[in-house]
Tab-separated table of C-alpha atoms and ligand atoms in Angstrom:
chain	number	residue	atom	x	y	z
A	1	MET	CA	76.835	-98.492	-34.225
A	2	GLY	CA	77.915	-94.924	-33.801
A	3	ILE	CA	80.293	-93.641	-35.969
A	4	LEU	CA	83.035	-93.625	-33.501
A	5	GLU	CA	82.692	-96.736	-32.049
A	6	GLY	CA	85.665	-98.399	-30.023
A	7	LYS	CA	86.787	-95.005	-30.109
A	8	ARG	CA	89.887	-93.354	-28.141
A	9	ILE	CA	88.834	-89.728	-26.997
A	10	LEU	CA	90.263	-86.715	-25.208
A	11	VAL	CA	88.213	-83.867	-25.131
A	12	THR	CA	89.611	-80.339	-23.794
A	13	GLY	CA	87.360	-77.387	-22.830
A	14	VAL	CA	84.564	-78.728	-20.783
A	15	LEU	CA	83.368	-75.206	-18.184
A	16	THR	CA	79.745	-75.874	-18.461
A	17	ASP	CA	77.079	-77.339	-20.382
A	18	ALA	CA	77.017	-74.785	-23.521
A	19	SER	CA	80.739	-75.792	-23.602
A	20	ILE	CA	81.011	-76.473	-27.586
A	21	ALA	CA	83.461	-78.943	-25.979
A	22	PHE	CA	80.728	-80.227	-23.747
A	23	SER	CA	78.438	-81.098	-26.899
A	24	VAL	CA	81.503	-82.945	-29.101
A	25	ALA	CA	81.933	-84.714	-25.375
A	26	LYS	CA	77.568	-86.316	-25.420
A	27	LEU	CA	78.127	-86.786	-29.406
A	28	ALA	CA	81.179	-88.587	-29.169
A	29	GLN	CA	80.157	-90.702	-26.663
A	30	GLU	CA	76.429	-91.779	-27.613
A	31	GLU	CA	78.924	-92.887	-31.245
A	32	GLY	CA	80.854	-95.177	-29.246
A	33	ALA	CA	83.651	-93.960	-28.268
A	34	SER	CA	85.328	-94.130	-24.805
A	35	VAL	CA	85.444	-89.981	-23.776
A	36	VAL	CA	88.460	-87.913	-21.454
A	37	LEU	CA	88.134	-85.134	-20.237
A	38	THR	CA	90.152	-82.180	-19.401
A	39	GLY	CA	89.505	-79.192	-17.260
A	40	PHE	CA	90.724	-75.683	-16.565
A	41	GLY	CA	91.390	-74.237	-13.400
A	42	ARG	CA	88.100	-75.450	-11.921
A	43	LEU	CA	87.689	-78.834	-11.668
A	44	SER	CA	84.664	-79.298	-9.749
A	45	LEU	CA	82.908	-77.431	-11.723
A	46	VAL	CA	83.675	-78.913	-14.856
A	47	GLU	CA	83.388	-82.781	-13.015
A	48	ARG	CA	80.283	-81.493	-11.903
A	49	ILE	CA	78.838	-80.773	-15.452
A	50	ALA	CA	81.089	-84.546	-16.608
A	51	ARG	CA	78.474	-85.896	-15.103
A	52	ARG	CA	75.596	-85.129	-17.428
A	53	LEU	CA	77.269	-86.916	-19.703
A	54	PRO	CA	75.354	-89.941	-20.310
A	55	GLU	CA	78.471	-92.125	-19.452
A	56	PRO	CA	81.546	-90.925	-16.247
A	57	ALA	CA	84.144	-89.396	-18.332
A	58	PRO	CA	87.824	-89.092	-16.425
A	59	VAL	CA	88.108	-85.346	-15.537
A	60	LEU	CA	91.928	-84.310	-15.762
A	61	GLU	CA	93.309	-80.844	-15.648
A	62	LEU	CA	94.829	-79.199	-18.051
A	63	ASP	CA	96.646	-75.611	-18.298
A	64	VAL	CA	97.451	-75.371	-21.502
A	65	GLN	CA	99.822	-72.853	-20.428
A	66	ASN	CA	101.743	-75.531	-18.103
A	67	THR	CA	104.845	-77.437	-18.995
A	68	GLU	CA	104.723	-80.066	-16.592
A	69	HIS	CA	100.917	-80.473	-17.253
A	70	LEU	CA	100.930	-81.088	-20.759
A	71	ASP	CA	105.064	-83.355	-20.118
A	72	THR	CA	102.830	-85.170	-17.875
A	73	LEU	CA	99.375	-85.621	-19.943
A	74	ALA	CA	99.900	-88.607	-22.188
A	75	ALA	CA	100.933	-90.261	-19.004
A	76	ARG	CA	97.657	-89.230	-16.970
A	77	VAL	CA	95.319	-90.521	-19.874
A	78	GLY	CA	97.039	-93.491	-21.145
A	79	GLU	CA	96.186	-94.721	-17.210
A	80	HIS	CA	92.361	-93.714	-18.528
A	81	VAL	CA	93.101	-95.329	-22.216
A	82	ASP	CA	95.613	-97.468	-23.918
A	83	GLY	CA	94.854	-94.820	-26.763
A	84	LEU	CA	93.925	-91.997	-28.194
A	85	ASP	CA	92.187	-91.517	-31.417
A	86	GLY	CA	90.833	-88.522	-31.212
A	87	VAL	CA	92.036	-85.248	-29.666
A	88	VAL	CA	89.154	-81.932	-29.441
A	89	HIS	CA	91.185	-78.410	-28.654
A	90	SER	CA	88.399	-77.010	-27.486
A	91	ILE	CA	90.346	-73.963	-25.785
A	92	GLY	CA	90.386	-70.023	-26.734
A	93	PHE	CA	90.611	-66.846	-24.186
A	94	ALA	CA	91.975	-63.794	-24.621
A	95	PRO	CA	92.272	-61.226	-21.648
A	96	GLN	CA	89.960	-58.351	-21.900
A	97	THR	CA	92.059	-55.385	-22.789
A	98	ALA	CA	92.701	-57.654	-26.305
A	99	LEU	CA	88.878	-57.858	-27.260
A	100	GLY	CA	86.303	-54.911	-27.655
A	101	GLY	CA	87.474	-52.548	-30.079
A	102	ASN	CA	90.859	-51.820	-27.755
A	103	PHE	CA	92.511	-53.997	-30.826
A	104	LEU	CA	95.367	-50.595	-30.792
A	105	ASN	CA	97.019	-50.538	-27.572
A	106	THR	CA	96.602	-54.032	-26.584
A	107	THR	CA	100.149	-54.577	-24.963
A	108	TRP	CA	102.334	-57.445	-26.323
A	109	GLU	CA	101.971	-59.460	-22.424
A	110	ASP	CA	98.071	-59.609	-22.905
A	111	VAL	CA	98.820	-59.909	-26.829
A	112	SER	CA	100.978	-63.043	-26.011
A	113	THR	CA	98.472	-64.628	-23.457
A	114	ALA	CA	96.028	-64.954	-26.207
A	115	LEU	CA	98.447	-66.741	-28.972
A	116	HIS	CA	99.577	-68.854	-26.258
A	117	VAL	CA	96.216	-70.332	-25.233
A	118	SER	CA	93.837	-70.127	-27.879
A	119	THR	CA	96.601	-70.915	-30.656
A	120	TYR	CA	100.433	-71.826	-30.090
A	121	SER	CA	98.322	-74.590	-27.662
A	122	PHE	CA	97.027	-75.965	-30.602
A	123	LYS	CA	100.413	-77.564	-31.477
A	124	SER	CA	100.728	-78.440	-27.910
A	125	LEU	CA	98.114	-80.355	-27.092
A	126	ALA	CA	98.450	-82.242	-30.146
A	127	VAL	CA	102.258	-83.408	-29.120
A	128	ALA	CA	101.538	-83.799	-25.934
A	129	CYS	CA	98.883	-87.053	-27.628
A	130	LEU	CA	101.216	-88.206	-30.143
A	131	PRO	CA	102.979	-90.705	-27.383
A	132	LEU	CA	99.202	-92.536	-27.471
A	133	MET	CA	98.556	-92.060	-31.068
A	134	LYS	CA	100.318	-94.854	-33.412
A	135	GLU	CA	98.324	-95.760	-34.461
A	136	GLY	CA	97.723	-92.548	-36.058
A	137	GLY	CA	94.433	-90.050	-35.504
A	138	ALA	CA	92.271	-87.201	-35.607
A	139	VAL	CA	92.907	-83.600	-34.035
A	140	VAL	CA	89.901	-81.202	-34.608
A	141	GLY	CA	90.427	-77.161	-33.804
A	142	LEU	CA	87.331	-75.713	-32.955
A	143	ASP	CA	87.406	-71.806	-35.120
A	144	PHE	CA	85.991	-68.858	-36.120
A	145	ASP	CA	86.948	-67.810	-39.383
A	146	ALA	CA	89.208	-65.251	-39.115
A	147	THR	CA	89.512	-64.532	-43.368
A	148	LYS	CA	87.638	-61.131	-42.537
A	149	ALA	CA	88.499	-58.843	-39.445
A	150	TRP	CA	85.351	-58.633	-36.914
A	151	PRO	CA	83.175	-55.688	-34.989
A	152	VAL	CA	85.208	-55.927	-30.853
A	153	TYR	CA	86.323	-60.313	-32.210
A	154	ASP	CA	90.215	-57.920	-32.431
A	155	TRP	CA	93.472	-59.639	-30.679
A	156	MET	CA	91.416	-62.345	-30.843
A	157	GLY	CA	90.981	-62.874	-34.482
A	158	VAL	CA	94.475	-63.428	-33.940
A	159	ALA	CA	94.748	-65.150	-32.412
A	160	LYS	CA	92.017	-67.418	-34.529
A	161	ALA	CA	94.040	-66.303	-38.350
A	162	GLY	CA	97.112	-68.172	-36.209
A	163	LEU	CA	95.074	-71.021	-35.499
A	164	GLU	CA	94.318	-71.801	-39.048
A	165	SER	CA	97.328	-71.093	-39.379
A	166	ALA	CA	99.179	-73.529	-37.234
A	167	SER	CA	96.348	-76.088	-38.606
A	168	ARG	CA	97.570	-76.267	-41.688
A	169	TYR	CA	101.329	-77.079	-40.362
A	170	LEU	CA	100.462	-79.917	-37.980
A	171	ALA	CA	98.708	-81.191	-41.011
A	172	ARG	CA	101.966	-81.255	-42.796
A	173	ASP	CA	104.124	-82.574	-39.667
A	174	LEU	CA	101.980	-85.259	-38.641
A	175	GLY	CA	100.581	-86.318	-41.520
A	176	LYS	CA	103.529	-88.953	-42.376
A	177	GLN	CA	102.411	-90.625	-38.745
A	178	GLY	CA	98.059	-91.420	-39.913
A	179	ILE	CA	97.281	-88.083	-38.018
A	180	ARG	CA	94.648	-85.764	-39.603
A	181	VAL	CA	94.130	-82.255	-38.536
A	182	ASN	CA	91.550	-80.427	-39.230
A	183	LEU	CA	88.736	-77.710	-37.344
A	184	VAL	CA	85.721	-76.800	-37.649
A	185	ALA	CA	84.575	-73.132	-37.900
A	186	ALA	CA	81.777	-72.579	-36.088
A	187	GLY	CA	78.847	-69.469	-36.313
A	188	PRO	CA	78.640	-66.985	-32.605
A	189	LEU	CA	76.903	-69.611	-29.409
A	190	ARG	CA	76.071	-68.674	-26.662
A	191	THR	CA	79.824	-70.342	-23.788
A	192	MET	CA	81.068	-68.827	-21.177
A	193	ALA	CA	84.018	-67.698	-23.067
A	194	ALA	CA	81.517	-65.531	-26.532
A	195	LYS	CA	80.052	-63.886	-22.894
A	196	SER	CA	83.434	-62.718	-21.865
A	197	ILE	CA	84.051	-60.954	-24.631
A	198	PRO	CA	82.311	-57.212	-24.640
A	199	GLY	CA	80.037	-56.899	-27.112
A	200	PHE	CA	79.548	-59.606	-28.629
A	201	LYS	CA	76.089	-58.616	-29.362
A	202	GLU	CA	77.365	-56.553	-32.422
A	203	PHE	CA	77.402	-61.200	-33.525
A	204	GLU	CA	74.331	-62.006	-31.892
A	205	ASP	CA	72.265	-59.618	-34.294
A	206	SER	CA	73.243	-59.691	-36.879
A	207	TRP	CA	74.658	-63.855	-37.560
A	208	PRO	CA	70.758	-65.203	-37.820
A	209	GLU	CA	70.383	-63.090	-40.250
A	210	LYS	CA	72.888	-63.162	-42.392
A	211	ALA	CA	72.884	-66.575	-42.490
A	212	PRO	CA	71.452	-68.959	-45.031
A	213	LEU	CA	69.980	-71.159	-43.488
A	214	GLY	CA	69.607	-69.941	-40.249
A	215	TRP	CA	71.619	-69.963	-36.771
A	216	ASP	CA	70.252	-70.870	-33.160
A	217	LEU	CA	72.749	-69.099	-30.709
A	218	SER	CA	71.854	-71.478	-28.287
A	219	ASP	CA	72.660	-75.506	-29.938
A	220	THR	CA	75.635	-76.036	-29.809
A	221	VAL	CA	75.161	-79.839	-31.624
A	222	PRO	CA	75.999	-78.192	-35.462
A	223	ALA	CA	79.678	-77.787	-34.106
A	224	ALA	CA	80.111	-80.437	-32.505
A	225	LYS	CA	78.859	-82.981	-35.469
A	226	ALA	CA	80.785	-81.989	-37.156
A	227	CYS	CA	83.963	-82.422	-34.657
A	228	VAL	CA	82.332	-85.702	-34.541
A	229	ALA	CA	82.515	-86.635	-37.611
A	230	LEU	CA	86.082	-85.400	-38.702
A	231	MET	CA	87.434	-88.381	-36.137
A	232	SER	CA	85.358	-90.498	-37.362
A	233	ASP	CA	86.644	-93.148	-41.040
A	234	TRP	CA	84.308	-90.478	-43.136
A	235	PHE	CA	86.453	-88.660	-43.713
A	236	PRO	CA	90.022	-90.210	-44.317
A	237	ALA	CA	91.594	-87.854	-47.152
A	238	THR	CA	90.675	-84.615	-44.612
A	239	THR	CA	93.901	-82.856	-43.383
A	240	GLY	CA	94.345	-78.874	-43.762
A	241	GLU	CA	90.779	-78.292	-43.380
A	242	ILE	CA	88.373	-75.618	-41.996
A	243	VAL	CA	84.489	-76.488	-42.515
A	244	HIS	CA	82.427	-74.156	-41.584
A	245	VAL	CA	79.548	-74.762	-39.239
A	246	ASP	CA	78.090	-71.369	-39.020
A	247	GLY	CA	74.449	-71.148	-41.218
A	248	GLY	CA	76.769	-69.892	-44.283
A	249	VAL	CA	77.092	-66.265	-43.720
A	250	HIS	CA	80.942	-67.330	-44.648
A	251	ALA	CA	80.054	-68.243	-48.292
A	252	ILE	CA	77.388	-65.037	-48.327
A	253	GLY	CA	78.341	-60.941	-49.358
A	254	ALA	CA	77.976	-58.388	-46.754
B	301	NAD	N1	80.821	-69.471	-28.379
B	301	NAD	C1	81.901	-69.177	-29.780
B	301	NAD	O1	80.701	-68.309	-30.323
B	301	NAD	C2	82.777	-70.061	-30.940
B	301	NAD	C3	82.544	-69.291	-31.622
B	301	NAD	C4	84.161	-70.016	-32.551
B	301	NAD	C5	83.822	-70.661	-31.681
B	301	NAD	N2	85.165	-71.655	-30.813
B	301	NAD	C6	85.988	-71.770	-30.054
B	301	NAD	O2	85.618	-73.346	-29.503
B	301	NAD	C7	86.252	-73.216	-28.632
B	301	NAD	C8	85.568	-73.575	-27.126
B	301	NAD	O3	84.615	-72.718	-26.860
B	301	NAD	P1	83.873	-71.961	-26.534
B	301	NAD	O4	82.914	-70.847	-26.580
B	301	NAD	O5	83.186	-73.855	-26.548
B	301	NAD	O6	83.131	-71.970	-24.213
B	301	NAD	P2	83.706	-71.892	-23.150
B	301	NAD	O7	84.195	-70.805	-22.027
B	301	NAD	O8	82.542	-73.071	-23.015
B	301	NAD	O9	85.214	-72.670	-23.626
B	301	NAD	C9	86.763	-72.218	-23.446
B	301	NAD	C10	87.540	-72.978	-22.526
B	301	NAD	O10	88.918	-72.586	-22.980
B	301	NAD	C11	89.231	-72.701	-21.794
B	301	NAD	N3	90.649	-72.879	-21.298
B	301	NAD	C12	91.071	-71.363	-21.374
B	301	NAD	N4	92.328	-70.817	-20.721
B	301	NAD	C13	92.578	-72.061	-20.647
B	301	NAD	C14	93.470	-72.438	-20.133
B	301	NAD	N5	94.929	-71.682	-20.285
B	301	NAD	N6	94.162	-73.772	-20.153
B	301	NAD	C15	93.439	-75.008	-20.917
B	301	NAD	N7	92.247	-74.482	-20.783
B	301	NAD	C16	91.458	-73.901	-20.971
B	301	NAD	C17	87.931	-73.359	-20.378
B	301	NAD	O11	88.578	-74.348	-19.452
B	301	NAD	C18	86.993	-73.369	-20.805
B	301	NAD	O12	86.784	-74.822	-20.922
B	301	NAD	C19	87.540	-72.325	-28.376
B	301	NAD	O13	88.381	-71.864	-28.770
B	301	NAD	C20	86.449	-70.718	-28.986
B	301	NAD	O14	87.403	-69.873	-28.764
B	301	NAD	C21	84.074	-70.721	-30.188
C-alpha cells in the first residue's frame, strides 16, 4: 500500500516532463493518490505531458493572476474529486528584467509580477482550495533557499523569501483547520523555469561540487519524494517547516 493511498491531490505547475510537478504527480499516483492537475497557458502541451503519467489525470486551467480562475477552482476540481487531502504549489515566474544581475534596475511593475505569481499565489491557491479541505490536509510549495543573496537569482530570491514567510503565516492560520503548510527547498534543477534564468549556469557549476551528497541537476525525484512525504500521514505534526532537498548545500559554509 502506498503512502498516499486514497488521498486526493491537486498538483499545479506541470509544464514539461522535466517539471518538478510532473515528478510529484507521477510519484503521488504511484503511492496511491488520485491526482488532478492544473496548467497555465499552453494547456494542450500540459495535457500531452499528463498522458505520460501512470494514470490519466484531468487538467484544469489555472492562471494564478486570474481571479475568476481562482474563484471557480474548487468547483472545477470538485467535478473530479469529492475533496482534497493535498495541494502542491509548484509555480514560479519572474520577468527577465528581474533576474540575471539587474537587481538595482528592475521596475516595481516587473517585481510585482514576480511577487504575484511566485509568492502571493501560495496564499491564493491555498485559500481557493479550502472549500475542498474540510477534513484537513497538507499544502506543499517549492522553494529555493532564501536565506542568502545568490548570484543572478535577484528578485526571484526576494519572492522566495516572501514565500517562506507566507508559508509560516499560512501554517499559523490554517492549523486550526487541520491543514499543514510546508515548503521543499530544492537545489537547482534543469527545468523551463530554471533555463529562463540568465546565468543559471553559475548554479549548475558550483552546486554538485559543494553538496556533501553530490547533486544531480536533472533529477527531480528527490524533491518530489519530499513533497509526497509531506502530504502523507508521516508528518502529522509538522507545519511551517522548510525541508531542504539540495544535497546538503544549505548546511555548508562557502
Ligand atoms: N528548477 C529549479 O532549480 C528550482 C529549484 C527550487 C525551487 N524551484 C521552484 O519549483 C517550482 C516549479 O518550477 P520548475 O523548476 O519545476 O519549473 P517549470 O517551468 O517546469 O514550472 C514552473 C511552472 O510555473 C507555472 N506558472 C508560471 N506562471 C504561472 C501563472 N501565472 N499561473 C499558474 N502557473 C504559472 C508554469 O506554467 C510552470 O508550470 C517553482 O516555484 C520554482 O521556483 C525550482
